[in-house]
Tab-separated table of C-alpha atoms in Angstrom:
chain	number	residue	atom	x	y	z
A	1	UNK	CA	36.957	-6.131	-82.632
A	2	UNK	CA	33.580	-4.759	-81.572
A	3	UNK	CA	32.037	-4.895	-85.039
A	4	UNK	CA	31.599	-1.112	-85.104
A	5	UNK	CA	33.639	0.601	-87.793
A	6	UNK	CA	34.589	4.243	-88.015
A	7	UNK	CA	36.237	6.169	-90.800
A	8	UNK	CA	38.569	7.874	-91.119
A	9	UNK	CA	40.910	6.869	-88.299
A	10	UNK	CA	42.700	10.188	-88.343
A	11	UNK	CA	41.736	13.569	-89.672
A	12	UNK	CA	43.797	16.740	-89.771
A	13	UNK	CA	42.145	19.942	-90.845
A	14	UNK	CA	42.211	23.675	-90.321
A	15	UNK	CA	40.076	26.018	-88.273
A	16	UNK	CA	36.878	27.039	-89.984
A	17	UNK	CA	36.647	23.876	-92.027
A	18	UNK	CA	33.937	21.213	-92.057
A	19	UNK	CA	34.442	17.465	-91.701
A	20	UNK	CA	32.268	14.367	-91.726
A	21	UNK	CA	32.895	11.346	-89.571
A	22	UNK	CA	31.315	8.063	-90.505
A	23	UNK	CA	30.168	5.148	-88.404
A	24	UNK	CA	28.814	1.732	-89.315
A	25	UNK	CA	27.124	-0.050	-86.408
A	26	UNK	CA	27.288	-3.732	-85.645
A	27	UNK	CA	25.093	-5.877	-87.819
A	28	UNK	CA	21.590	-5.850	-86.368
A	29	UNK	CA	22.086	-2.855	-84.094
A	30	UNK	CA	19.510	-0.140	-84.607
A	31	UNK	CA	20.892	2.511	-82.292
A	32	UNK	CA	23.995	4.627	-82.748
A	33	UNK	CA	25.632	6.927	-80.213
A	34	UNK	CA	28.323	9.559	-80.670
A	35	UNK	CA	30.799	10.514	-77.960
A	36	UNK	CA	33.626	13.020	-77.788
A	37	UNK	CA	36.773	12.361	-75.759
A	38	UNK	CA	38.980	15.362	-75.093
A	39	UNK	CA	41.641	16.126	-72.537
A	40	UNK	CA	39.700	18.895	-70.832
A	41	UNK	CA	36.135	17.522	-71.058
A	42	UNK	CA	36.756	13.799	-70.800
A	43	UNK	CA	34.278	11.421	-72.420
A	44	UNK	CA	31.011	13.135	-73.239
A	45	UNK	CA	27.854	11.871	-74.856
A	46	UNK	CA	26.893	13.917	-77.889
A	47	UNK	CA	23.842	12.381	-79.527
A	48	UNK	CA	21.909	9.150	-80.042
A	49	UNK	CA	19.923	7.852	-82.995
A	50	UNK	CA	17.551	4.955	-83.147
A	51	UNK	CA	16.451	3.541	-86.486
A	52	UNK	CA	16.980	6.827	-88.251
A	53	UNK	CA	15.428	9.098	-85.646
A	54	UNK	CA	17.166	11.265	-83.097
A	55	UNK	CA	16.483	9.841	-79.635
A	56	UNK	CA	18.634	11.784	-77.202
A	57	UNK	CA	20.898	14.781	-77.224
A	58	UNK	CA	23.796	15.552	-74.936
A	59	UNK	CA	26.405	18.267	-74.946
A	60	UNK	CA	26.457	18.680	-78.693
A	61	UNK	CA	27.378	22.070	-80.090
A	62	UNK	CA	25.111	23.772	-82.620
A	63	UNK	CA	27.990	23.606	-85.100
A	64	UNK	CA	27.751	19.819	-84.923
A	65	UNK	CA	25.024	17.716	-86.458
A	66	UNK	CA	24.424	14.056	-87.084
A	67	UNK	CA	22.120	11.755	-88.932
A	68	UNK	CA	21.419	8.083	-89.297
A	69	UNK	CA	20.669	6.753	-92.743
A	70	UNK	CA	18.245	4.009	-93.840
A	71	UNK	CA	21.083	1.490	-93.948
A	72	UNK	CA	21.699	2.475	-90.278
A	73	UNK	CA	25.126	3.960	-90.750
A	74	UNK	CA	25.586	7.344	-89.150
A	75	UNK	CA	27.526	10.482	-89.896
A	76	UNK	CA	28.651	13.216	-87.556
A	77	UNK	CA	29.199	16.560	-89.232
A	78	UNK	CA	31.425	19.117	-87.571
A	79	UNK	CA	31.505	22.597	-89.067
A	80	UNK	CA	33.266	25.907	-88.432
A	81	UNK	CA	35.899	23.911	-86.640
A	82	UNK	CA	37.829	25.426	-83.758
A	83	UNK	CA	41.056	24.349	-82.108
A	84	UNK	CA	39.064	23.085	-79.150
A	85	UNK	CA	37.221	20.589	-81.324
A	86	UNK	CA	40.370	18.506	-81.530
A	87	UNK	CA	39.410	15.251	-79.867
A	88	UNK	CA	38.760	11.571	-80.294
A	89	UNK	CA	35.243	10.935	-81.542
A	90	UNK	CA	33.705	7.586	-80.792
A	91	UNK	CA	30.694	5.934	-82.229
A	92	UNK	CA	28.919	3.155	-80.357
A	93	UNK	CA	25.978	0.963	-81.222
A	94	UNK	CA	23.450	-1.156	-79.412
A	95	UNK	CA	20.557	-3.325	-80.452
A	96	UNK	CA	17.558	-1.239	-79.366
A	97	UNK	CA	19.123	1.790	-77.694
A	98	UNK	CA	17.436	0.956	-74.424
A	99	UNK	CA	18.624	1.862	-70.963
A	100	UNK	CA	21.332	-0.444	-69.773
A	101	UNK	CA	21.994	-2.150	-73.085
A	102	UNK	CA	25.626	-2.824	-73.768
A	103	UNK	CA	27.064	-0.229	-76.092
A	104	UNK	CA	29.771	-1.477	-78.421
A	105	UNK	CA	32.355	1.136	-79.279
A	106	UNK	CA	34.257	1.670	-82.472
A	107	UNK	CA	37.985	2.495	-82.503
A	108	UNK	CA	37.325	6.202	-82.878
A	109	UNK	CA	38.294	8.989	-85.240
A	110	UNK	CA	41.065	11.257	-84.022
A	111	UNK	CA	40.465	14.813	-85.187
A	112	UNK	CA	43.197	17.412	-85.086
A	113	UNK	CA	42.276	20.993	-85.891
A	114	UNK	CA	45.233	23.243	-86.686
B	16	UNK	CA	25.346	17.749	-58.366
B	17	UNK	CA	25.020	14.476	-60.204
B	18	UNK	CA	28.414	13.027	-60.995
B	19	UNK	CA	30.645	10.018	-61.387
B	20	UNK	CA	33.951	10.247	-59.559
B	21	UNK	CA	37.087	8.246	-60.085
B	22	UNK	CA	39.424	9.686	-57.470
B	23	UNK	CA	42.573	8.024	-58.762
B	24	UNK	CA	43.926	9.539	-61.962
B	25	UNK	CA	46.882	7.186	-62.208
B	26	UNK	CA	47.662	3.901	-60.468
B	27	UNK	CA	50.817	1.828	-60.741
B	28	UNK	CA	50.996	-1.788	-59.657
B	29	UNK	CA	53.404	-4.663	-60.069
B	30	UNK	CA	52.428	-7.599	-62.194
B	31	UNK	CA	50.753	-10.214	-60.046
B	32	UNK	CA	49.582	-7.721	-57.456
B	33	UNK	CA	45.949	-7.157	-56.647
B	34	UNK	CA	44.091	-4.152	-57.975
B	35	UNK	CA	41.202	-2.010	-56.865
B	36	UNK	CA	39.947	0.964	-58.866
B	37	UNK	CA	37.518	3.236	-57.120
B	38	UNK	CA	34.302	4.696	-58.442
B	39	UNK	CA	31.698	6.752	-56.624
B	40	UNK	CA	28.498	8.170	-57.998
B	41	UNK	CA	26.173	10.869	-56.865
B	42	UNK	CA	22.640	10.298	-58.069
B	43	UNK	CA	19.356	10.296	-56.207
B	44	UNK	CA	18.339	6.851	-57.354
B	45	UNK	CA	20.766	4.025	-58.022
B	46	UNK	CA	21.781	4.236	-61.647
B	47	UNK	CA	22.894	1.400	-63.857
B	48	UNK	CA	26.654	0.992	-63.365
B	49	UNK	CA	29.384	0.006	-65.812
B	50	UNK	CA	33.118	-0.387	-66.111
B	51	UNK	CA	34.802	0.072	-69.481
B	52	UNK	CA	38.446	-0.344	-70.467
B	53	UNK	CA	40.253	1.606	-73.166
B	54	UNK	CA	43.550	0.289	-74.467
B	55	UNK	CA	45.857	2.617	-76.420
B	56	UNK	CA	44.474	3.228	-79.885
B	57	UNK	CA	41.363	1.199	-79.153
B	58	UNK	CA	37.754	1.930	-78.490
B	59	UNK	CA	36.111	1.209	-75.176
B	60	UNK	CA	35.302	-2.342	-74.192
B	61	UNK	CA	32.713	-3.262	-71.584
B	62	UNK	CA	34.194	-5.176	-68.628
B	63	UNK	CA	31.025	-5.605	-66.592
B	64	UNK	CA	27.763	-3.980	-65.598
B	65	UNK	CA	25.348	-3.902	-62.688
B	66	UNK	CA	21.630	-3.285	-62.743
B	67	UNK	CA	20.280	-5.076	-59.693
B	68	UNK	CA	20.554	-8.282	-57.733
B	69	UNK	CA	23.804	-9.781	-56.509
B	70	UNK	CA	26.078	-6.898	-55.596
B	71	UNK	CA	29.229	-8.728	-56.675
B	72	UNK	CA	29.450	-8.767	-60.446
B	73	UNK	CA	31.839	-10.871	-62.494
B	74	UNK	CA	33.179	-9.542	-65.759
B	75	UNK	CA	35.567	-10.421	-68.507
B	76	UNK	CA	39.346	-10.751	-68.174
B	77	UNK	CA	39.084	-11.811	-64.533
B	78	UNK	CA	37.634	-8.519	-63.299
B	79	UNK	CA	34.874	-8.151	-60.739
B	80	UNK	CA	33.122	-5.202	-59.159
B	81	UNK	CA	31.153	-4.747	-55.992
B	82	UNK	CA	28.192	-2.416	-55.644
B	83	UNK	CA	27.837	-0.829	-52.211
B	84	UNK	CA	24.683	1.221	-51.931
B	85	UNK	CA	25.607	2.694	-48.539
B	86	UNK	CA	28.815	4.096	-49.985
B	87	UNK	CA	27.466	4.897	-53.477
B	88	UNK	CA	30.431	2.988	-54.811
B	89	UNK	CA	31.127	0.485	-57.547
B	90	UNK	CA	34.791	-0.452	-57.240
B	91	UNK	CA	36.551	-2.636	-59.763
B	92	UNK	CA	38.892	-5.376	-58.578
B	93	UNK	CA	41.244	-7.970	-59.923
B	94	UNK	CA	43.163	-10.392	-57.701
B	95	UNK	CA	46.260	-10.627	-59.891
B	96	UNK	CA	47.119	-8.047	-62.523
B	97	UNK	CA	48.742	-8.966	-65.825
B	98	UNK	CA	50.935	-6.638	-67.906
B	99	UNK	CA	48.255	-6.648	-70.586
B	100	UNK	CA	45.843	-4.973	-68.152
B	101	UNK	CA	47.691	-1.685	-68.563
B	102	UNK	CA	45.052	0.643	-69.966
B	103	UNK	CA	42.625	3.364	-68.984
B	104	UNK	CA	39.566	2.337	-67.031
B	105	UNK	CA	36.309	4.227	-67.009
B	106	UNK	CA	33.441	3.918	-64.630
B	107	UNK	CA	30.132	4.945	-66.165
B	108	UNK	CA	26.500	5.247	-65.125
B	109	UNK	CA	23.155	5.415	-66.811
B	110	UNK	CA	20.964	7.534	-64.515
B	111	UNK	CA	17.438	6.349	-63.799
B	112	UNK	CA	15.752	8.917	-66.026
B	113	UNK	CA	17.851	8.536	-69.163
B	114	UNK	CA	19.576	5.976	-71.353
B	115	UNK	CA	22.857	7.777	-72.001
B	116	UNK	CA	26.192	6.836	-70.470
B	117	UNK	CA	27.830	9.340	-68.140
B	118	UNK	CA	31.528	8.614	-67.737
B	119	UNK	CA	33.958	9.276	-64.950
B	120	UNK	CA	37.285	10.896	-65.702
B	121	UNK	CA	39.109	7.594	-65.930
B	122	UNK	CA	41.994	5.897	-64.119
B	123	UNK	CA	45.164	5.093	-66.005
B	124	UNK	CA	46.672	1.802	-64.887
B	125	UNK	CA	50.362	1.154	-65.320
B	126	UNK	CA	51.745	-2.335	-64.673
B	127	UNK	CA	55.388	-2.959	-63.871
B	128	UNK	CA	56.986	-6.363	-64.471
């Protein structure tokens, strides 16, 4: 158990819908990362937050957005969902979000878009 | 182009045999290097990492990795594989000019009794 929690574990929805994935980082970690794991793209970094502020952006679609709240939990919002958005979405956390810090991964949310 | 390559998609070994998983990177400056393991239904767990110094790095679960600058490689090894090591293994880098992890495509390890 990494100490990072993600809800829900599974999500099934339809094309065009919007969903919210939630992540609670390890106690004391200020930085949260979101990753997408899909069969065709592999594991890709989406976005990073540090203490409520966006720090880095990766291959995140405009239909996707995220935020980190004052209590440091984070949400990833996916809208206008397409079949290709079906994937495993991971959240990770680290203490300061600095280069080389160990990132601790949650168990992921498996999203299926029908 | 900058990339992380894991040339072996799938490897099968017998329990007790030795293991080597290959990883090559293509970056101008040596990045930070990592190996993660993903068991079915689980998140990723860090096995070991290399920043600088001794090129042979010890990790958890009996794994080690060796950094070879001349070959731009960071191969993961284990002298004797256990059935519980069956999982997917990812090599990852943090390039010098960023703090985000870039993952390879992964190697799925199957262990036969």
